[in-house]
Tab-separated table of C-alpha atoms in Angstrom:
chain	number	residue	atom	x	y	z
E	23	MET	CA	108.837	69.014	231.752
E	24	THR	CA	108.270	71.828	234.382
E	25	ALA	CA	105.755	74.604	234.600
E	26	GLN	CA	108.487	77.077	233.034
E	27	ARG	CA	108.958	74.968	230.142
E	28	ILE	CA	105.340	74.603	229.055
E	29	ILE	CA	104.588	78.278	229.910
E	30	THR	CA	105.608	79.855	226.838
E	31	PRO	CA	105.586	83.260	226.062
E	32	ASP	CA	102.946	82.620	223.182
E	33	LEU	CA	100.765	80.593	226.043
E	34	ARG	CA	101.231	83.170	228.766
E	35	GLY	CA	99.963	85.882	226.515
E	36	ALA	CA	97.047	83.955	225.442
E	37	LEU	CA	96.128	83.140	228.612
E	38	ARG	CA	95.827	86.657	230.142
E	39	GLY	CA	93.486	87.207	226.848
E	40	ASN	CA	95.463	88.658	224.610
E	41	THR	CA	94.142	87.875	221.427
E	42	MET	CA	97.522	88.631	219.165
E	43	PRO	CA	100.719	86.818	219.418
E	44	CYS	CA	102.241	90.428	218.948
E	45	GLU	CA	101.627	91.142	222.105
E	46	ARG	CA	103.828	89.071	224.164
E	47	ASP	CA	107.172	89.381	225.287
E	48	ARG	CA	109.866	86.804	225.733
E	49	ARG	CA	110.430	86.347	229.302
E	50	TRP	CA	109.722	82.791	230.550
E	51	THR	CA	107.860	83.191	233.121
E	52	LEU	CA	104.734	82.140	235.147
E	53	SER	CA	102.003	84.065	234.783
E	54	THR	CA	100.394	85.260	238.608
E	55	GLU	CA	96.920	85.127	237.690
E	56	VAL	CA	96.590	81.253	236.341
E	57	THR	CA	95.990	78.378	238.991
E	58	ALA	CA	96.996	74.735	238.083
E	59	SER	CA	93.330	73.888	237.890
E	60	ASP	CA	92.590	76.246	235.677
E	61	LEU	CA	95.562	75.568	233.240
E	62	LYS	CA	94.850	71.901	233.212
E	63	ALA	CA	91.289	73.166	232.062
E	64	LEU	CA	92.985	75.441	229.366
E	65	LEU	CA	95.003	72.794	227.938
E	66	VAL	CA	92.741	69.952	227.601
E	67	GLU	CA	90.524	72.495	226.060
E	68	LEU	CA	93.227	73.391	223.457
E	69	GLU	CA	94.285	70.127	223.028
E	70	GLY	CA	91.759	67.586	223.823
E	71	GLU	CA	94.497	65.468	224.417
E	72	GLU	CA	94.390	64.063	228.566
E	73	ALA	CA	97.805	62.893	228.254
E	74	VAL	CA	99.352	65.933	228.529
E	75	VAL	CA	98.155	67.163	231.518
E	76	PRO	CA	99.348	65.028	234.381
E	77	ALA	CA	102.812	65.347	233.811
E	78	PHE	CA	102.378	69.517	233.952
E	79	ALA	CA	99.969	69.331	236.820
E	80	ALA	CA	102.478	67.393	238.925
E	81	SER	CA	105.020	69.879	238.254
E	82	VAL	CA	103.226	73.122	239.207
E	83	GLU	CA	103.043	74.327	242.790
E	84	PRO	CA	99.385	75.376	242.973
E	85	ALA	CA	99.768	77.743	245.720
E	86	ALA	CA	102.157	79.595	243.278
E	87	LEU	CA	99.243	79.855	240.622
E	88	PRO	CA	96.409	82.079	241.882
E	89	ALA	CA	93.192	82.502	240.020
E	90	LEU	CA	92.704	83.582	236.180
E	91	PRO	CA	89.682	85.688	235.645
E	92	GLN	CA	88.546	84.346	232.625
E	93	LEU	CA	89.379	81.229	230.178
E	94	ASP	CA	88.157	82.161	226.996
E	95	LYS	CA	89.972	80.452	224.153
E	96	PRO	CA	92.174	83.373	222.619
E	97	ASP	CA	91.237	84.204	218.726
E	98	TRP	CA	94.643	83.694	217.408
E	99	LEU	CA	95.095	79.623	219.116
E	100	SER	CA	91.845	79.097	217.692
E	101	GLY	CA	92.838	80.571	214.130
E	102	ILE	CA	95.555	77.975	214.012
E	103	PRO	CA	94.314	76.000	211.309
E	104	ARG	CA	94.269	72.099	211.442
E	105	PRO	CA	95.967	70.094	211.681
E	106	TYR	CA	98.640	72.221	213.595
E	107	SER	CA	98.260	73.200	216.919
E	108	TRP	CA	100.137	75.843	219.079
E	109	ARG	CA	102.789	73.182	220.187
E	110	ASP	CA	104.068	73.071	216.453
E	111	ILE	CA	105.199	76.688	217.284
E	112	ALA	CA	108.782	77.327	217.536
E	113	PRO	CA	111.562	79.440	216.539
E	114	PHE	CA	113.798	78.392	213.880
E	115	SER	CA	117.446	77.392	214.855
E	116	PRO	CA	119.304	80.927	215.236
E	117	SER	CA	122.463	80.059	213.674
E	118	SER	CA	124.003	78.720	210.314
E	119	ALA	CA	124.534	75.031	210.324
E	120	VAL	CA	125.039	71.830	208.431
E	121	TYR	CA	122.577	68.801	208.295
E	122	PHE	CA	123.321	65.257	207.411
E	123	MET	CA	120.778	62.642	206.308
E	124	ASP	CA	120.570	59.142	204.559
E	125	GLY	CA	118.633	59.456	201.888
E	126	TYR	CA	116.417	57.788	198.540
E	127	SER	CA	115.765	59.297	195.526
E	128	ASP	CA	113.365	58.280	192.560
E	129	ALA	CA	113.108	59.699	189.015
E	130	ARG	CA	110.653	58.689	186.459
E	131	ILE	CA	112.462	59.608	182.513
E	132	ARG	CA	111.160	59.423	179.400
E	133	LEU	CA	113.490	59.676	176.312
E	134	ARG	CA	112.444	61.450	173.643
E	135	GLU	CA	113.421	59.407	170.699
E	136	SER	CA	111.948	55.806	171.696
E	137	GLU	CA	108.852	57.263	174.205
E	138	GLU	CA	109.977	54.981	176.969
E	139	GLU	CA	110.029	55.500	180.364
E	140	ILE	CA	112.368	54.369	182.597
E	141	LEU	CA	112.172	54.418	186.473
E	142	LEU	CA	115.832	55.223	188.332
E	143	GLN	CA	116.045	54.695	192.325
E	144	PHE	CA	119.160	56.060	194.224
E	145	TRP	CA	120.203	56.005	198.102
E	146	ASP	CA	123.008	57.618	199.797
E	147	LYS	CA	124.066	57.831	203.367
E	148	ASN	CA	125.435	61.271	203.191
E	149	THR	CA	123.244	63.915	202.280
E	150	SER	CA	124.623	67.005	203.382
E	151	ILE	CA	122.474	70.582	203.372
E	152	ALA	CA	123.809	74.137	204.910
E	153	ALA	CA	121.314	76.245	206.093
E	154	SER	CA	121.744	80.364	206.743
E	155	ALA	CA	120.976	82.051	210.125
E	156	PRO	CA	117.094	82.785	210.111
E	157	THR	CA	116.453	85.797	207.987
E	158	VAL	CA	112.948	87.790	207.240
E	159	PHE	CA	111.981	88.146	203.725
E	160	ALA	CA	111.109	91.546	202.285
E	161	ALA	CA	111.062	93.168	199.370
E	162	GLY	CA	114.215	92.747	197.126
E	163	GLN	CA	115.504	90.116	199.510
E	164	GLU	CA	115.181	87.582	196.676
E	165	GLU	CA	118.624	89.403	195.426
E	166	VAL	CA	120.766	89.294	199.079
E	167	ASP	CA	123.009	86.067	199.552
E	168	HIS	CA	123.327	84.569	203.286
E	169	PHE	CA	126.099	82.500	204.385
E	170	THR	CA	126.178	79.346	204.053
E	171	ALA	CA	128.968	76.679	205.319
E	172	VAL	CA	129.685	74.903	202.479
E	173	PRO	CA	133.234	74.066	200.991
E	174	PRO	CA	134.921	75.257	198.049
E	175	PRO	CA	134.451	75.077	194.966
E	176	LEU	CA	131.245	75.830	196.104
E	177	GLN	CA	130.470	79.548	197.197
E	178	PRO	CA	129.475	79.790	200.648
E	179	LEU	CA	126.242	81.812	199.963
E	180	ALA	CA	123.047	80.689	199.387
E	181	ARG	CA	119.963	82.733	198.062
E	182	PHE	CA	116.316	82.405	197.103
E	183	PRO	CA	116.239	80.234	194.345
E	184	GLU	CA	115.463	81.250	191.083
E	185	ASN	CA	111.562	81.211	190.193
E	186	THR	CA	110.715	80.829	193.344
E	187	PRO	CA	106.918	80.214	193.835
E	188	ASP	CA	104.976	83.501	194.786
E	189	ARG	CA	103.655	81.671	197.928
E	190	TYR	CA	107.437	82.103	199.288
E	191	LYS	CA	107.362	85.833	199.289
E	192	ARG	CA	106.031	86.765	202.431
E	193	THR	CA	107.244	88.928	205.128
E	194	THR	CA	108.327	86.027	207.523
E	195	THR	CA	111.196	84.147	208.311
E	196	TYR	CA	113.090	81.550	206.206
E	197	HIS	CA	116.151	80.097	206.109
E	198	ALA	CA	118.297	80.100	202.532
E	199	LEU	CA	119.591	76.423	201.875
E	200	GLN	CA	122.605	75.031	199.624
E	201	VAL	CA	122.832	71.560	198.703
E	202	ILE	CA	126.555	70.708	199.736
E	203	SER	CA	126.614	66.957	198.718
E	204	MET	CA	124.576	64.344	197.257
E	205	ASN	CA	126.276	61.135	195.812
E	206	MET	CA	123.030	58.601	195.268
E	207	LYS	CA	123.978	55.240	193.879
E	208	ALA	CA	121.749	52.828	192.355
E	209	LYS	CA	121.582	49.346	194.078
E	210	ASP	CA	120.656	47.006	190.361
E	211	SER	CA	123.112	49.455	188.290
E	212	ASP	CA	125.618	51.896	187.830
E	213	ALA	CA	123.591	54.731	187.915
E	214	ARG	CA	124.267	58.125	189.930
E	215	LEU	CA	122.258	60.887	191.286
E	216	LEU	CA	125.256	63.753	191.703
E	217	ILE	CA	124.156	67.182	193.187
E	218	GLY	CA	126.783	70.282	194.256
E	219	LEU	CA	130.307	68.616	195.309
E	220	PRO	CA	130.556	65.387	193.617
E	221	TYR	CA	128.733	67.064	190.696
E	222	ALA	CA	131.387	69.821	190.527
E	223	GLU	CA	134.057	67.431	191.326
E	224	LYS	CA	133.322	65.011	188.268
E	225	TYR	CA	132.262	67.311	185.696
E	226	PRO	CA	133.561	70.583	186.556
E	227	GLU	CA	133.878	71.715	182.769
E	228	LEU	CA	129.907	71.797	182.689
E	229	PHE	CA	129.288	72.622	186.508
E	230	PHE	CA	130.804	75.828	186.071
E	231	ARG	CA	129.004	76.700	182.554
E	232	THR	CA	128.139	80.112	183.049
E	233	ASP	CA	126.609	80.372	180.020
E	234	ILE	CA	124.248	77.816	180.820
E	235	PHE	CA	123.411	78.221	184.566
E	236	GLY	CA	123.909	81.666	184.774
E	237	ILE	CA	121.501	83.194	182.130
E	238	ASP	CA	117.982	82.639	184.161
E	239	ARG	CA	119.684	83.287	187.269
E	240	ARG	CA	122.522	85.655	189.063
E	241	ASP	CA	124.853	82.494	189.454
E	242	GLU	CA	128.064	81.308	188.055
E	243	SER	CA	127.449	77.364	188.401
E	244	ALA	CA	125.181	74.685	188.902
E	245	ALA	CA	124.921	75.130	192.688
E	246	SER	CA	121.353	74.256	194.182
E	247	TYR	CA	119.740	76.583	196.362
E	248	GLY	CA	116.527	75.915	198.491
E	249	VAL	CA	114.566	77.560	201.211
E	250	VAL	CA	112.940	76.974	204.481
E	251	GLN	CA	110.235	79.323	205.132
E	252	SER	CA	108.028	79.668	208.644
E	253	LEU	CA	104.009	79.244	207.976
E	254	THR	CA	103.342	81.893	210.313
E	255	GLU	CA	103.381	85.583	210.154
E	256	PHE	CA	103.258	87.071	213.880
E	257	ASN	CA	104.429	90.512	214.909
E	258	GLU	CA	106.536	91.435	217.703
E	259	SER	CA	105.241	94.444	219.857
E	260	GLY	CA	105.498	97.474	218.046
E	261	GLY	CA	104.617	95.571	214.873
E	262	HIS	CA	107.686	94.561	213.340
E	263	LYS	CA	109.287	90.943	212.808
E	264	SER	CA	112.781	89.730	213.914
E	265	PRO	CA	114.667	86.653	212.430
E	266	TYR	CA	113.443	84.755	215.882
E	267	THR	CA	109.891	85.723	215.809
E	268	ASN	CA	108.675	83.350	212.987
E	269	GLY	CA	109.883	79.725	212.640
E	270	PHE	CA	107.827	76.241	212.969
E	271	PRO	CA	105.632	75.356	211.245
E	272	ALA	CA	107.439	75.920	207.576
E	273	ARG	CA	107.095	75.003	204.146
E	274	SER	CA	110.124	74.418	202.045
E	275	PHE	CA	111.560	73.635	198.420
E	276	PHE	CA	114.741	73.369	196.474
E	277	ALA	CA	115.934	74.321	192.993
E	278	ILE	CA	117.844	71.570	191.607
E	279	TYR	CA	120.691	70.905	189.098
E	280	HIS	CA	121.616	67.259	189.352
E	281	LEU	CA	123.509	65.215	187.040
E	282	ILE	CA	122.147	61.378	186.196
E	283	GLU	CA	124.894	59.099	185.286
E	284	THR	CA	123.456	56.029	183.655
E	285	PRO	CA	124.602	53.427	181.428
E	286	ILE	CA	123.031	54.815	178.680
E	287	GLY	CA	124.420	58.437	179.106
E	288	ALA	CA	124.816	61.126	181.542
E	289	LEU	CA	122.050	63.353	181.713
E	290	PHE	CA	121.627	66.933	183.582
E	291	ASN	CA	119.230	69.701	183.547
E	292	LYS	CA	119.111	73.623	182.420
E	293	LYS	CA	115.862	74.306	184.182
E	294	ALA	CA	115.868	73.949	188.096
E	295	THR	CA	114.193	70.890	189.075
E	296	GLN	CA	111.646	72.175	192.065
E	297	MET	CA	111.316	69.914	194.733
E	298	GLU	CA	108.872	70.541	197.157
E	299	LEU	CA	108.293	69.273	201.042
E	300	GLN	CA	105.222	67.390	201.220
E	301	PRO	CA	102.910	66.862	204.298
E	302	SER	CA	103.623	64.040	206.604
E	303	THR	CA	101.312	61.302	207.351
E	304	ASP	CA	99.853	63.619	209.976
E	305	GLY	CA	99.344	66.101	207.634
E	306	LYS	CA	102.108	68.833	208.654
E	307	LEU	CA	104.824	69.962	206.945
E	308	ALA	CA	108.221	70.919	208.549
E	309	LEU	CA	107.793	71.137	212.435
E	310	LYS	CA	112.068	70.853	212.996
E	311	LEU	CA	115.079	70.857	210.822
E	312	PRO	CA	115.913	68.628	208.873
E	313	PRO	CA	111.603	67.466	209.171
E	314	LEU	CA	112.739	63.728	209.366
E	315	PRO	CA	111.045	62.157	208.445
E	316	PHE	CA	110.378	63.846	205.019
E	317	ASN	CA	109.410	63.796	201.315
E	318	TYR	CA	110.123	66.227	198.905
E	319	SER	CA	108.702	65.772	195.036
E	320	LEU	CA	108.851	67.262	192.204
E	321	ILE	CA	106.439	70.523	191.338
E	322	ASN	CA	107.563	71.954	187.861
E	323	GLY	CA	107.695	68.566	185.465
E	324	PRO	CA	108.598	67.728	183.018
E	325	ILE	CA	112.255	68.927	183.093
E	326	PRO	CA	114.123	68.610	179.864
E	327	LEU	CA	117.629	66.823	180.403
E	328	PHE	CA	120.149	67.087	178.135
E	329	SER	CA	123.310	64.688	177.455
E	330	VAL	CA	126.683	65.540	178.853
E	331	ASP	CA	128.181	64.545	175.456
E	332	GLU	CA	126.448	67.251	174.010
E	333	PRO	CA	125.446	70.248	176.450
E	334	ASP	CA	124.517	72.338	173.826
E	335	GLY	CA	122.433	70.275	172.099
E	336	GLN	CA	118.520	69.481	172.005
E	337	PRO	CA	117.403	67.886	175.242
E	338	ILE	CA	117.182	63.685	174.670
E	339	ALA	CA	114.760	63.084	177.555
E	340	ASP	CA	112.426	64.481	180.263
E	341	LEU	CA	112.061	64.202	183.821
E	342	LEU	CA	108.671	63.507	184.396
E	343	ALA	CA	108.044	62.671	188.233
E	344	ALA	CA	110.759	62.824	191.196
E	345	HIS	CA	111.149	62.088	194.805
E	346	HIS	CA	113.450	62.730	197.464
E	347	ASN	CA	112.915	60.774	200.821
E	348	ASP	CA	114.811	60.943	204.063
E	349	GLN	CA	114.112	58.724	207.049
E	350	ALA	CA	116.850	59.428	209.596
E	351	ALA	CA	119.876	61.546	210.122
E	352	ALA	CA	123.391	60.252	208.869
E	353	THR	CA	125.404	59.425	211.959
E	354	VAL	CA	128.692	58.576	209.948
E	355	PRO	CA	128.813	59.819	206.143
E	356	THR	CA	130.598	57.404	204.214
E	357	ARG	CA	134.267	57.460	203.509
E	358	ASP	CA	133.621	58.832	199.506
E	359	ALA	CA	131.556	61.303	201.124
E	360	TRP	CA	132.417	65.168	202.210
E	361	PRO	CA	133.293	66.021	205.189
E	362	TRP	CA	135.533	62.733	204.744
E	363	HIS	CA	136.144	63.314	200.526
E	364	GLY	CA	136.191	66.608	198.765
E	365	PRO	CA	137.367	67.714	195.609
E	366	SER	CA	141.103	67.954	194.635
E	367	LEU	CA	140.992	71.794	193.904
E	368	GLU	CA	144.252	71.474	192.464
E	369	ALA	CA	143.221	69.219	189.961
E	370	ILE	CA	139.981	70.774	188.724
E	371	GLU	CA	141.076	74.232	188.567
E	372	PRO	CA	142.102	74.407	184.942
E	373	ALA	CA	138.274	72.918	184.181
E	374	ILE	CA	136.691	75.519	186.018
E	375	ALA	CA	138.703	78.506	184.432
E	376	SER	CA	138.102	76.640	180.987
E	377	ALA	CA	134.253	76.372	181.854
E	378	ARG	CA	134.257	80.315	182.688
E	379	ARG	CA	136.077	81.394	179.949
E	380	ARG	CA	133.741	79.668	177.552
E	381	GLY	CA	130.897	81.290	179.512
E	382	ASN	CA	132.731	84.601	178.913
E	383	ASP	CA	132.985	84.323	175.085
X	261	LEU	CA	119.376	24.118	155.601
X	262	THR	CA	115.462	24.428	155.902
X	263	ASP	CA	113.157	25.675	157.932
X	264	SER	CA	112.870	22.646	160.289
X	265	SER	CA	116.670	21.933	160.461
X	266	PRO	CA	118.238	22.368	163.881
X	267	VAL	CA	120.688	25.000	164.284
X	268	ASP	CA	123.077	26.376	166.861
X	269	LEU	CA	121.341	28.678	169.500
X	270	PHE	CA	123.126	32.397	168.396
X	271	GLY	CA	125.078	30.916	165.540
X	272	PRO	CA	125.590	32.008	162.156
X	273	ASP	CA	122.586	29.694	160.877
X	274	TRP	CA	120.436	30.674	163.448
X	275	TRP	CA	120.688	34.519	162.942
X	276	ASP	CA	119.877	33.458	159.243
X	277	LYS	CA	116.633	32.437	160.048
X	278	VAL	CA	116.057	35.224	162.675
X	279	LEU	CA	117.188	38.070	159.963
X	280	ALA	CA	114.799	36.137	157.338
X	281	ALA	CA	111.522	36.273	159.809
X	282	TRP	CA	112.700	40.112	160.344
X	283	ASN	CA	112.902	41.130	156.847
X	284	ALA	CA	109.183	39.400	156.103
X	285	SER	CA	108.099	41.052	158.908
X	286	GLY	CA	105.950	44.336	159.436
X	287	CYS	CA	108.384	46.008	161.553
X	288	ARG	CA	111.284	45.800	159.905
X	289	HIS	CA	111.287	49.544	158.785
X	290	SER	CA	111.683	50.343	162.697
X	291	LEU	CA	115.595	49.688	162.114
X	292	GLY	CA	115.895	51.572	158.494
X	293	GLY	CA	119.323	53.480	158.197
X	294	PHE	CA	120.845	51.751	161.526
X	295	GLY	CA	123.671	50.393	159.839
X	296	LEU	CA	126.332	48.059	161.065
X	297	SER	CA	126.062	46.411	164.433
X	298	SER	CA	127.579	43.316	166.112
X	299	PHE	CA	126.187	40.911	168.518
X	300	ARG	CA	128.006	38.528	170.976
X	301	VAL	CA	127.077	35.971	173.600
X	302	SER	CA	129.596	36.480	176.575
X	303	ASP	CA	129.532	32.963	177.817
X	304	MET	CA	129.190	30.745	174.870
X	305	ASP	CA	131.463	29.627	171.811
X	306	VAL	CA	129.772	31.252	169.079
X	307	GLU	CA	131.222	33.490	167.079
X	308	ARG	CA	130.434	36.992	166.891
X	309	ILE	CA	128.066	38.153	164.332
X	310	TRP	CA	127.620	40.876	161.862
X	311	VAL	CA	124.029	42.439	161.111
X	312	TYR	CA	123.695	45.489	158.163
X	313	TRP	CA	120.125	47.330	158.278
X	314	ASP	CA	119.885	49.147	154.886
X	315	ALA	CA	117.631	52.248	154.747
X	316	GLU	CA	114.649	50.065	154.579
X	317	GLY	CA	115.348	47.843	157.424
X	318	ASN	CA	116.211	44.946	155.324
X	319	ALA	CA	118.641	43.159	157.763
X	320	SER	CA	121.387	41.024	155.849
X	321	ARG	CA	124.401	39.444	157.715
X	322	GLU	CA	128.199	40.213	157.450
X	323	SER	CA	130.519	37.739	157.683
X	324	ALA	CA	132.817	40.398	159.273
X	325	GLY	CA	132.825	44.153	159.888
X	326	ALA	CA	134.826	46.710	161.714
X	327	THR	CA	134.910	46.695	165.634
X	328	ASP	CA	133.694	50.269	166.179
X	329	VAL	CA	130.274	49.723	165.687
X	330	PRO	CA	127.662	49.240	168.263
X	331	THR	CA	127.935	45.911	169.878
X	332	PHE	CA	125.327	43.972	171.937
X	333	SER	CA	126.547	41.277	174.171
X	334	ALA	CA	125.176	39.503	176.945
X	335	SER	CA	125.142	36.246	178.652
X	336	ARG	CA	123.037	33.278	176.679
X	337	ARG	CA	120.769	33.341	179.959
X	338	ASP	CA	119.958	37.258	179.465
X	339	TRP	CA	119.885	37.074	175.813
X	340	LEU	CA	117.138	34.523	176.194
X	341	ASP	CA	115.308	36.456	178.773
X	342	PHE	CA	115.548	39.777	176.523
X	343	ILE	CA	114.083	37.842	173.689
X	344	ASP	CA	111.596	36.456	176.150
X	345	GLY	CA	110.620	39.627	176.368
X	346	ARG	CA	111.319	39.942	180.052
X	347	PHE	CA	113.253	43.324	179.856
X	348	THR	CA	113.247	45.720	177.210
X	349	ALA	CA	116.419	46.998	175.204
X	350	THR	CA	116.699	50.048	176.960
X	351	ALA	CA	115.973	48.602	180.467
X	352	GLY	CA	118.331	46.032	179.538
X	353	VAL	CA	121.311	48.488	179.165
X	354	LEU	CA	120.723	50.246	181.971
X	355	ARG	CA	120.731	47.288	184.329
X	356	ARG	CA	123.763	45.934	182.825
X	357	ARG	CA	122.067	42.989	181.528
X	358	LEU	CA	122.633	44.039	178.184
X	359	HIS	CA	126.303	45.417	177.651
X	360	LEU	CA	126.413	48.224	174.627
X	361	GLU	CA	129.899	49.040	173.219
X	362	GLY	CA	129.752	51.977	171.468
X	363	SER	CA	127.315	55.332	171.711
X	364	PHE	CA	123.832	55.097	173.303
X	365	ARG	CA	123.090	58.343	171.702
X	366	GLN	CA	123.727	56.481	168.312
X	367	VAL	CA	121.248	53.397	169.505
X	368	LEU	CA	118.492	55.872	171.166
X	369	PRO	CA	116.046	56.002	168.396
X	370	TYR	CA	116.036	52.159	167.618
X	371	THR	CA	115.302	51.173	171.146
X	372	LYS	CA	111.989	50.169	170.487
X	373	ALA	CA	113.072	48.573	167.194
X	374	PHE	CA	115.335	46.406	168.944
X	375	ASN	CA	112.516	45.241	171.147
X	376	ASN	CA	110.876	44.281	167.783
X	377	LEU	CA	113.955	42.183	167.107
X	378	ALA	CA	113.298	40.493	169.946
X	379	ARG	CA	109.913	39.756	169.379
X	380	VAL	CA	110.699	38.072	166.053
X	381	ALA	CA	113.582	36.074	167.467
X	382	ARG	CA	111.187	34.544	169.941
X	383	PRO	CA	109.796	31.522	168.316
X	384	PHE	CA	113.510	30.184	167.254
X	385	VAL	CA	114.548	29.807	170.590
């Protein structure tokens, strides 16, 4: 760790006694008003962690660091709520990207007619999620499409999910997300959980039903969108925000359209299943992307589930609870998963066209 | 054949005893209107059994029936575990311990009733 790396623009502004991060500039330079001993004292005061100091102090030339006039803790650093610290503040990745993870999901489902509850558990080694470049939310931003690197027949665009909770409609930075592929399998049965590509590949006549998935949302398919949004609302000098002004820590949620195959039938949802990131064991939300290890939980249940055999019929079950936990990044996706495997567009195009015609009738 | 006569497990006489107990039970209405279904044991040399449930839930064994009716099959061990209450009908189908040929949608309203049937059959195994 070098002095240049630990003296972030935020900290430099803080050391000079600025009270707001908007005063900071973006040059990675050492303040000429700081001594190493002063910095050590300040870091101990801010963090209460002796462990970070020796590595830092050893990397600083004391002669290059003149005295600091005063060491009052700046208000904005004092205002970072627990459990976060200034070290959790970092910009988002500046470009769109695709992430791969090994996943686990569970779903507690109640069958309506028998009122029985069943628990399904699924695993995969190849969940893939596309993220847009960071952008700043503003009024009307829900209607804006953002590029996400997803293959056809998915559309390479993502937007704010429908029915996004109001707490996400804040003037700060976010990534729009789209689920590319989730192909999860149970270990004790033939049950599968399909989202994104595998759903579109196996059930194109349903996935592209605009009359089902386009009624309450501006979409033509059962594509699943999400968002990762900064928890901070810093301003640049002049009061404006760029996509890089804010970033981590961040909250996140998805609006998911899923197909659950079971030996008792295939079930799907019309109302999006909202899964929100839960705090990790240290009480923090996302400090990186993907925020491994993580846990998303259902926040808007129960979700009515319909039979694929009667998609226009009454729901036959309800999703009561659901979790999605990922512990590790996927190193090599399995051969039956994207990007090794993708749908044959030629094979499913007639079904897609049929589904869209049905939606237009 | 009397109540105390030994019968072959899952054979026609065994089913007659179970269905007689079912018709005398207070839960017979739970299978009211289910109609015709059949049962098989995949790893035993016993014949396939057809059972008809009328509107009141009274059961009677049919000598033979159509093949396109809901058919439940399982190994001897899994049938015994089901009857013993170690898993429900729905869980059995989900976990592939009970195999259903036919539409689960037709069976769905009656899944708890089949758990009742297992309970009635328990004294006969």
